[in-house]
Amino acid sequence: MSAAVLEQGEDAFRKIFRFYRRKNPPADLSGVLEFRPGESRLKPVELRVSAVSDQDAGLLGLQPLHQWSAYHVDGYPGFLFIVNPFLPGWQHRWVRQCLKVYPRKPNVCNLDLHMNLDSASDLWSSSHAQLRNRSSQKRSEKTLLEKLRWVTVGFHYNWETKKYYREHQSPFPVDLAELSRCVSLACGFPSFKAEAGILNYYHMDSSLGIHVDESELDHSSPLLSFSFGQSSIFLLGGLSREIAPTPMMMHSGDIMVMSGASRLLYHAVPRILRHPRGSALPPCLSVPPCNNDSSPVIEPCSPSDWEVCKSYLQSSRINMTVRQVLEEGGSFPEEGDTHGREMTKEDSYYSEDNETQGTEEQGLTKRMKTEEQD
Ligand code: OGA
Ligand code: MN
């Protein structure tokens, strides 16, 4: 079947999702949009290059803004794609944060429900030795880090109610807020506030189901997405699932911005693609971590931490999405029953053992699947 041949009235998105999710035989990837010059569906974007100084960009591990390549895609106003703008050796720092720092308390992750807080608070120390010493061929038991599927920061997304709550938040990581601020300034959104982050951790069989990110109360603000590790196919659709999506290739370091008319479009990640040709990691991650430049914003990644990250990334992809939840000066609505009421500790995500177990599974199976199912 060709991805383009569809019968009328079918859920066009689902059909294409299944086409790209297929592993055997592998799907024909020739229709997947690659973000490179000369591609007829792309239009280069003029970024606000003076909005962030070269020095400030450098402290986040980003190239000077005038060196970034950014594109609009025909038919998707408000969608922006920035081709890996990170300096060599600096994506490593963000990967380390995602694996070593952001999963720690008080942030929330899928494993909280299955273990006591002590071990959940240190996924890294329970996994690093095993990951560092693993030979790539050897099949061994999964480390806790490899069981990590999502982390939420800032306002914690509730997978069951699909809402955010004023009472359920932890501080938004300062470094990620700075990175988000830089990207939003470059793209012309100076008032963007990073208030909620969902980090997704994918392995080779993972996919992210078809969805719209509409739980945020302010849809006039963009949604930022940062990808690291193995490449993936991203499907960007329309306002209905009847509209066939455009398949796009996302590589390590790439940044996507969904804003304006593209903010509420259906999208999904049907497939993670292992890096071909010899090396297990893409070239931008095959260089050693940059350790000679210090930054007051983001901690360096030591060579030994990088050994762990490298082993993890051989068969994984990490995606960080950053959202503004409230409109400027806005607050959460005071509503009758569920989400307007003050939550007590007992009501909160951690404590409702039976329900949250179900919640987490629901959130996971709906959004992110790790087995071939279709
Ligand atoms: C999300 C999302 C896309 C990705 O977390 O809502 O759409 O590339 N992520 O992982
Ligand atoms: Mn999404």
Short mmCIF file of C-alpha atoms and ligand atoms in Angstrom, two decimals:
data_model
loop_
_atom_site.label_atom_id
_atom_site.label_comp_id
_atom_site.label_asym_id
_atom_site.label_seq_id
_atom_site.Cartn_x
_atom_site.Cartn_y
_atom_site.Cartn_z
CA MET A 1 0.00 0.00 0.00
CA SER A 2 1.22 3.48 -0.68
CA ALA A 3 0.73 5.95 2.16
CA ALA A 4 -0.95 8.27 -0.30
CA VAL A 5 -3.68 5.85 -1.42
CA LEU A 6 -6.63 6.28 0.88
CA GLU A 7 -10.26 5.47 0.62
CA GLN A 8 -12.75 8.21 1.28
CA GLY A 9 -14.21 8.50 4.76
CA GLU A 10 -11.46 6.51 6.48
CA ASP A 11 -9.44 7.84 9.36
CA ALA A 12 -6.65 8.97 7.11
CA PHE A 13 -4.34 9.74 10.00
CA ARG A 14 -4.60 6.27 11.51
CA LYS A 15 -3.96 4.61 8.19
CA ILE A 16 -0.74 6.55 7.68
CA PHE A 17 0.24 6.03 11.31
CA ARG A 18 0.01 2.27 10.81
CA PHE A 19 1.90 2.47 7.55
CA TYR A 20 4.91 4.11 9.21
CA ARG A 21 4.71 2.09 12.40
CA ARG A 22 5.20 -1.15 10.50
CA LYS A 23 8.56 -2.81 11.01
CA ASN A 24 8.37 -5.90 8.80
CA PRO A 25 8.75 -5.28 5.96
CA PRO A 26 10.08 -1.82 6.72
CA ALA A 27 7.96 1.07 5.47
CA ASP A 28 9.10 2.99 2.41
CA LEU A 29 10.50 6.22 3.86
CA SER A 30 10.95 8.00 0.53
CA GLY A 31 7.91 10.23 1.17
CA VAL A 32 9.19 11.47 4.52
CA LEU A 33 10.04 15.18 4.49
CA GLU A 34 13.67 15.93 5.34
CA PHE A 35 14.43 19.48 6.41
CA ARG A 36 17.15 20.54 4.02
CA PRO A 37 17.68 23.35 1.52
CA GLY A 38 16.03 22.96 -1.87
CA GLU A 39 13.11 20.86 -0.65
CA SER A 40 10.11 22.32 -2.50
CA ARG A 41 7.61 22.06 0.38
CA LEU A 42 9.82 24.16 2.69
CA LYS A 43 10.25 27.91 3.05
CA PRO A 44 13.19 29.28 4.99
CA VAL A 45 12.13 31.33 8.04
CA GLU A 46 13.73 34.61 9.06
CA LEU A 47 14.32 34.32 12.80
CA ARG A 48 14.65 37.31 15.18
CA VAL A 49 18.42 37.01 15.15
CA SER A 50 19.02 40.05 17.35
CA ALA A 51 16.62 38.89 20.06
CA VAL A 52 19.29 36.74 21.75
CA SER A 53 22.99 37.57 21.90
CA ASP A 54 25.51 35.06 20.58
CA GLN A 55 26.89 34.83 24.08
CA ASP A 56 23.54 34.02 25.69
CA ALA A 57 22.82 31.43 23.01
CA GLY A 58 26.28 29.92 23.63
CA LEU A 59 25.64 29.53 27.35
CA LEU A 60 22.70 27.27 26.47
CA GLY A 61 24.80 25.28 24.01
CA LEU A 62 23.23 26.93 20.97
CA GLN A 63 24.90 28.35 17.88
CA PRO A 64 24.56 32.09 17.17
CA LEU A 65 21.00 32.62 15.90
CA HIS A 66 22.11 33.83 12.46
CA GLN A 67 23.54 30.36 11.85
CA TRP A 68 20.30 28.49 12.57
CA SER A 69 18.33 26.98 9.68
CA ALA A 70 14.60 27.22 10.25
CA TYR A 71 11.74 26.32 7.94
CA HIS A 72 8.01 26.69 7.48
CA VAL A 73 6.21 23.80 5.79
CA ASP A 74 3.69 24.56 3.02
CA GLY A 75 0.15 24.19 4.26
CA TYR A 76 1.05 24.44 7.99
CA PRO A 77 1.06 28.11 8.99
CA GLY A 78 2.46 28.57 12.48
CA PHE A 79 4.57 25.40 12.34
CA LEU A 80 8.32 26.01 12.53
CA PHE A 81 11.16 23.54 12.31
CA ILE A 82 14.67 24.45 13.47
CA VAL A 83 17.37 22.08 12.25
CA ASN A 84 19.65 21.07 15.14
CA PRO A 85 20.98 24.46 16.32
CA PHE A 86 23.13 22.98 19.13
CA LEU A 87 26.88 23.50 19.30
CA PRO A 88 29.01 20.36 18.91
CA GLY A 89 29.26 18.53 22.24
CA TRP A 90 26.40 20.43 23.92
CA GLN A 91 23.34 18.27 23.24
CA HIS A 92 25.09 15.92 25.64
CA ARG A 93 24.38 18.28 28.55
CA TRP A 94 20.65 18.31 27.82
CA VAL A 95 20.56 14.53 27.47
CA ARG A 96 22.28 14.20 30.85
CA GLN A 97 19.71 16.50 32.45
CA CYS A 98 16.91 14.37 30.98
CA LEU A 99 18.39 11.16 32.36
CA LYS A 100 20.15 12.21 35.56
CA VAL A 101 18.43 15.34 36.85
CA TYR A 102 14.87 15.87 35.59
CA PRO A 103 13.55 12.43 36.72
CA ARG A 104 14.41 13.34 40.35
CA LYS A 105 11.84 14.45 42.89
CA PRO A 106 9.92 16.69 43.12
CA ASN A 107 9.31 16.02 39.43
CA VAL A 108 6.84 13.27 38.59
CA CYS A 109 7.51 10.20 36.44
CA ASN A 110 5.73 7.01 35.39
CA LEU A 111 7.81 4.92 37.81
CA ASP A 112 6.62 6.78 40.93
CA LEU A 113 3.55 4.58 41.05
CA HIS A 114 5.50 1.34 41.12
CA MET A 115 8.19 2.05 43.65
CA ASN A 116 8.90 3.92 46.80
CA LEU A 117 10.08 7.49 46.50
CA ASP A 118 13.61 6.70 47.60
CA SER A 119 14.50 4.57 44.65
CA ALA A 120 12.43 6.68 42.27
CA SER A 121 14.46 9.66 43.37
CA ASP A 122 17.58 8.04 42.07
CA LEU A 123 16.97 6.25 38.85
CA TRP A 124 20.38 7.27 37.65
CA SER A 125 22.37 5.77 40.53
CA SER A 126 20.45 2.53 40.35
CA SER A 127 21.11 2.16 36.61
CA HIS A 128 24.35 3.84 35.64
CA ALA A 129 26.81 1.08 36.42
CA GLN A 130 24.81 -1.53 34.50
CA LEU A 131 24.31 0.80 31.55
CA ARG A 132 27.94 1.85 31.39
CA ASN A 133 29.21 -1.71 31.39
CA ARG A 134 26.73 -3.13 28.96
CA SER A 135 28.04 -4.42 25.69
CA SER A 136 25.66 -3.49 22.88
CA GLN A 137 24.99 -7.10 21.84
CA LYS A 138 24.19 -8.41 25.27
CA ARG A 139 20.54 -8.81 26.22
CA SER A 140 20.19 -8.05 29.87
CA GLU A 141 17.47 -7.05 32.26
CA LYS A 142 16.13 -3.54 31.77
CA THR A 143 17.47 -0.91 34.15
CA LEU A 144 15.05 1.46 35.88
CA LEU A 145 16.23 4.19 33.57
CA GLU A 146 15.15 2.06 30.63
CA LYS A 147 11.71 1.68 32.22
CA LEU A 148 11.30 5.43 32.40
CA ARG A 149 8.61 6.56 29.95
CA TRP A 150 7.72 10.09 30.98
CA VAL A 151 8.63 12.84 33.39
CA THR A 152 6.54 15.94 34.06
CA VAL A 153 7.94 19.23 35.38
CA GLY A 154 6.32 22.54 36.31
CA PHE A 155 2.53 22.08 36.27
CA HIS A 156 2.23 18.30 36.18
CA TYR A 157 0.00 17.00 33.44
CA ASN A 158 -2.58 14.60 34.86
CA TRP A 159 -2.90 11.71 32.42
CA GLU A 160 -6.30 10.65 33.70
CA THR A 161 -8.17 13.94 33.72
CA LYS A 162 -6.01 15.43 30.94
CA LYS A 163 -5.74 18.60 32.98
CA TYR A 164 -3.21 20.65 34.89
CA TYR A 165 -3.89 21.77 38.47
CA ARG A 166 -2.66 24.81 40.33
CA GLU A 167 -1.98 22.66 43.38
CA HIS A 168 0.08 20.09 41.56
CA GLN A 169 3.25 21.71 40.42
CA SER A 170 6.98 21.69 41.08
CA PRO A 171 9.49 24.33 40.04
CA PHE A 172 10.09 24.44 36.30
CA PRO A 173 13.81 23.64 35.70
CA VAL A 174 15.65 26.94 35.29
CA ASP A 175 17.94 25.67 32.52
CA LEU A 176 15.04 24.33 30.43
CA ALA A 177 13.11 27.57 30.97
CA GLU A 178 16.14 29.51 29.65
CA LEU A 179 16.44 27.25 26.62
CA SER A 180 12.73 27.68 25.92
CA ARG A 181 12.99 31.43 26.33
CA CYS A 182 15.81 31.61 23.82
CA VAL A 183 13.90 29.59 21.22
CA SER A 184 10.66 31.46 21.76
CA LEU A 185 12.44 34.82 21.44
CA ALA A 186 14.12 33.67 18.23
CA CYS A 187 10.73 32.65 16.83
CA GLY A 188 8.95 35.88 17.75
CA PHE A 189 7.15 34.87 20.95
CA PRO A 190 8.74 37.15 23.54
CA SER A 191 6.02 36.64 26.14
CA PHE A 192 6.14 32.82 26.15
CA LYS A 193 6.36 31.33 29.64
CA ALA A 194 7.60 27.80 30.18
CA GLU A 195 5.11 26.47 32.72
CA ALA A 196 4.77 22.74 32.04
CA GLY A 197 7.07 20.19 30.51
CA ILE A 198 6.39 16.63 29.42
CA LEU A 199 9.48 14.59 28.68
CA ASN A 200 8.96 11.42 26.67
CA TYR A 201 11.47 8.57 26.63
CA TYR A 202 11.22 6.26 23.62
CA HIS A 203 12.86 2.95 22.72
CA MET A 204 12.97 1.24 19.35
CA ASP A 205 9.44 -0.20 19.61
CA SER A 206 7.84 2.87 21.14
CA SER A 207 5.36 5.12 19.43
CA LEU A 208 3.32 8.10 20.51
CA GLY A 209 -0.36 7.88 19.62
CA ILE A 210 -2.38 10.33 17.56
CA HIS A 211 -3.30 13.32 19.71
CA VAL A 212 -3.80 17.06 20.03
CA ASP A 213 -2.23 19.01 22.89
CA GLU A 214 -5.23 20.99 24.02
CA SER A 215 -5.10 20.74 27.81
CA GLU A 216 -3.24 24.01 28.16
CA LEU A 217 -5.62 26.89 28.90
CA ASP A 218 -3.85 29.26 26.53
CA HIS A 219 -3.60 28.07 22.95
CA SER A 220 -2.26 31.36 21.67
CA SER A 221 1.16 30.40 23.05
CA PRO A 222 3.39 28.05 21.12
CA LEU A 223 4.37 24.52 22.10
CA LEU A 224 8.10 23.82 21.86
CA SER A 225 9.56 20.38 21.24
CA PHE A 226 13.21 19.28 21.52
CA SER A 227 14.47 15.89 20.32
CA PHE A 228 17.64 13.98 21.21
CA GLY A 229 19.04 10.58 20.35
CA GLN A 230 17.69 8.29 17.67
CA SER A 231 15.68 9.80 14.82
CA SER A 232 11.95 9.44 14.45
CA ILE A 233 9.09 10.00 12.08
CA PHE A 234 6.72 12.76 13.10
CA LEU A 235 3.26 12.93 11.53
CA LEU A 236 1.67 16.37 11.37
CA GLY A 237 -2.00 16.30 10.45
CA GLY A 238 -4.94 18.68 10.45
CA LEU A 239 -7.76 19.73 12.76
CA SER A 240 -9.51 16.40 12.08
CA ARG A 241 -8.24 12.85 11.78
CA GLU A 242 -9.77 12.63 8.33
CA ILE A 243 -6.95 14.83 7.07
CA ALA A 244 -3.90 12.87 5.95
CA PRO A 245 -0.78 13.90 7.88
CA THR A 246 2.59 14.88 6.43
CA PRO A 247 5.43 12.57 7.53
CA MET A 248 8.54 14.45 8.66
CA MET A 249 11.96 13.26 9.81
CA MET A 250 13.15 14.43 13.21
CA HIS A 251 16.80 14.04 14.08
CA SER A 252 18.78 14.62 17.24
CA GLY A 253 18.92 18.29 18.19
CA ASP A 254 15.97 19.32 16.01
CA ILE A 255 13.42 21.72 17.50
CA MET A 256 9.77 22.09 16.49
CA VAL A 257 7.46 24.94 17.31
CA MET A 258 3.69 24.50 16.99
CA SER A 259 1.98 27.88 17.10
CA GLY A 260 -0.96 29.82 15.67
CA ALA A 261 -3.00 27.77 13.21
CA SER A 262 -0.76 24.73 13.86
CA ARG A 263 -1.00 24.76 17.64
CA LEU A 264 -3.98 22.37 17.78
CA LEU A 265 -3.20 20.03 14.91
CA TYR A 266 -3.28 16.26 15.29
CA HIS A 267 0.17 14.73 15.47
CA ALA A 268 1.91 11.48 16.40
CA VAL A 269 5.25 9.65 16.42
CA PRO A 270 4.67 6.24 14.80
CA ARG A 271 8.27 5.07 14.60
CA ILE A 272 11.75 5.46 16.05
CA LEU A 273 14.51 4.75 13.55
CA ARG A 274 17.82 3.24 14.48
CA HIS A 275 20.77 5.13 13.11
CA PRO A 276 22.00 3.30 10.00
CA ARG A 277 25.53 2.64 8.80
CA GLY A 278 27.86 1.42 11.50
CA SER A 279 27.82 3.90 14.33
CA ALA A 280 24.97 3.52 16.80
CA LEU A 281 24.62 7.25 17.32
CA PRO A 282 24.17 10.12 14.84
CA PRO A 283 27.35 12.15 14.11
CA CYS A 284 26.28 15.07 16.35
CA LEU A 285 26.32 12.69 19.32
CA SER A 286 29.42 10.78 18.27
CA VAL A 287 31.68 13.63 19.40
CA PRO A 288 32.77 13.82 23.03
CA PRO A 289 30.83 16.11 25.40
CA CYS A 290 32.09 19.68 25.55
CA ASN A 291 33.61 20.14 28.98
CA ASN A 292 36.02 23.01 28.57
CA ASP A 293 33.41 25.78 28.42
CA SER A 294 31.60 26.38 31.64
CA SER A 295 28.09 27.76 31.60
CA PRO A 296 26.17 29.27 34.50
CA VAL A 297 23.00 27.85 32.92
CA ILE A 298 23.60 24.18 32.20
CA GLU A 299 25.83 21.72 33.99
CA PRO A 300 28.50 19.93 31.96
CA CYS A 301 28.27 16.26 31.13
CA SER A 302 31.37 14.44 32.41
CA PRO A 303 32.96 11.77 30.21
CA SER A 304 31.73 9.07 32.61
CA ASP A 305 28.15 10.42 32.62
CA TRP A 306 28.34 10.50 28.84
CA GLU A 307 29.25 6.80 28.75
CA VAL A 308 25.92 6.08 30.46
CA CYS A 309 23.93 8.45 28.23
CA LYS A 310 25.60 7.01 25.13
CA SER A 311 24.70 3.47 26.06
CA TYR A 312 21.11 4.54 26.75
CA LEU A 313 20.77 6.50 23.49
CA GLN A 314 21.93 3.61 21.32
CA SER A 315 18.35 2.44 21.33
CA SER A 316 16.44 5.44 22.63
CA ARG A 317 15.07 8.83 21.80
CA ILE A 318 14.22 11.60 24.25
CA ASN A 319 11.74 14.36 23.51
CA MET A 320 11.05 17.37 25.73
CA THR A 321 7.90 19.40 25.11
CA VAL A 322 7.48 22.75 26.81
CA ARG A 323 4.13 24.45 27.19
CA GLN A 324 2.60 27.61 28.57
CA VAL A 325 -0.49 26.56 30.50
CA LEU A 326 -2.11 29.84 31.58
CA GLU A 327 -2.75 32.92 29.54
CA GLU A 328 -0.83 36.06 30.49
CA GLY A 329 -2.02 37.09 33.95
CA GLY A 330 -4.53 34.23 33.95
CA SER A 331 -5.27 31.62 36.57
CA PHE A 332 -6.93 28.23 36.79
CA PRO A 333 -10.73 28.32 36.54
CA GLU A 334 -12.68 27.88 39.76
CA GLU A 335 -15.04 25.10 38.76
CA GLY A 336 -17.68 23.16 40.63
CA ASP A 337 -16.50 19.62 41.27
CA THR A 338 -13.15 18.31 40.22
CA HIS A 339 -10.56 20.70 39.07
CA GLY A 340 -11.61 23.90 40.81
CA ARG A 341 -11.47 22.44 44.28
CA GLU A 342 -8.47 22.62 46.50
CA MET A 343 -6.72 19.29 46.33
CA THR A 344 -5.65 17.70 49.53
CA LYS A 345 -2.54 15.57 49.73
CA GLU A 346 -4.79 12.52 49.65
CA ASP A 347 -6.35 13.64 46.40
CA SER A 348 -3.05 14.14 44.71
CA TYR A 349 -1.46 12.06 42.05
CA TYR A 350 0.83 9.98 44.26
CA SER A 351 -1.55 8.98 46.96
CA GLU A 352 -4.53 7.53 45.11
CA ASP A 353 -2.83 4.22 44.72
CA ASN A 354 -5.47 2.15 42.99
CA GLU A 355 -6.75 4.87 40.80
CA THR A 356 -3.42 6.28 39.80
CA GLN A 357 -2.15 2.88 38.86
CA GLY A 358 -4.98 2.76 36.35
CA THR A 359 -4.35 6.35 35.45
CA GLU A 360 -0.79 5.78 34.58
CA GLU A 361 -1.49 2.69 32.54
CA GLN A 362 -4.24 4.52 30.70
CA GLY A 363 -1.97 7.46 30.04
CA LEU A 364 0.72 5.17 28.81
CA THR A 365 -1.27 2.83 26.66
CA LYS A 366 -3.21 5.64 25.06
CA ARG A 367 -0.33 7.93 24.41
CA MET A 368 2.71 5.79 24.21
CA LYS A 369 2.88 2.21 23.15
CA THR A 370 5.93 0.10 23.50
CA GLU A 371 4.88 -3.06 21.70
CA GLU A 372 3.80 -3.64 18.16
CA GLN A 373 0.05 -3.66 18.48
CA ASP A 374 -1.62 -2.77 15.21
C1 OGA B 1 4.01 15.34 23.04
C2 OGA B 1 4.51 15.11 21.66
C3 OGA B 1 6.26 14.54 20.17
C4 OGA B 1 7.59 13.87 20.10
O1 OGA B 1 4.74 15.04 24.00
O2 OGA B 1 2.89 15.85 23.17
O3 OGA B 1 3.75 15.30 20.75
O4 OGA B 1 8.29 14.16 19.16
N1 OGA B 1 5.77 14.69 21.48
O5 OGA B 1 7.91 13.05 20.97
MN MN B 2 1.98 16.38 21.35
#
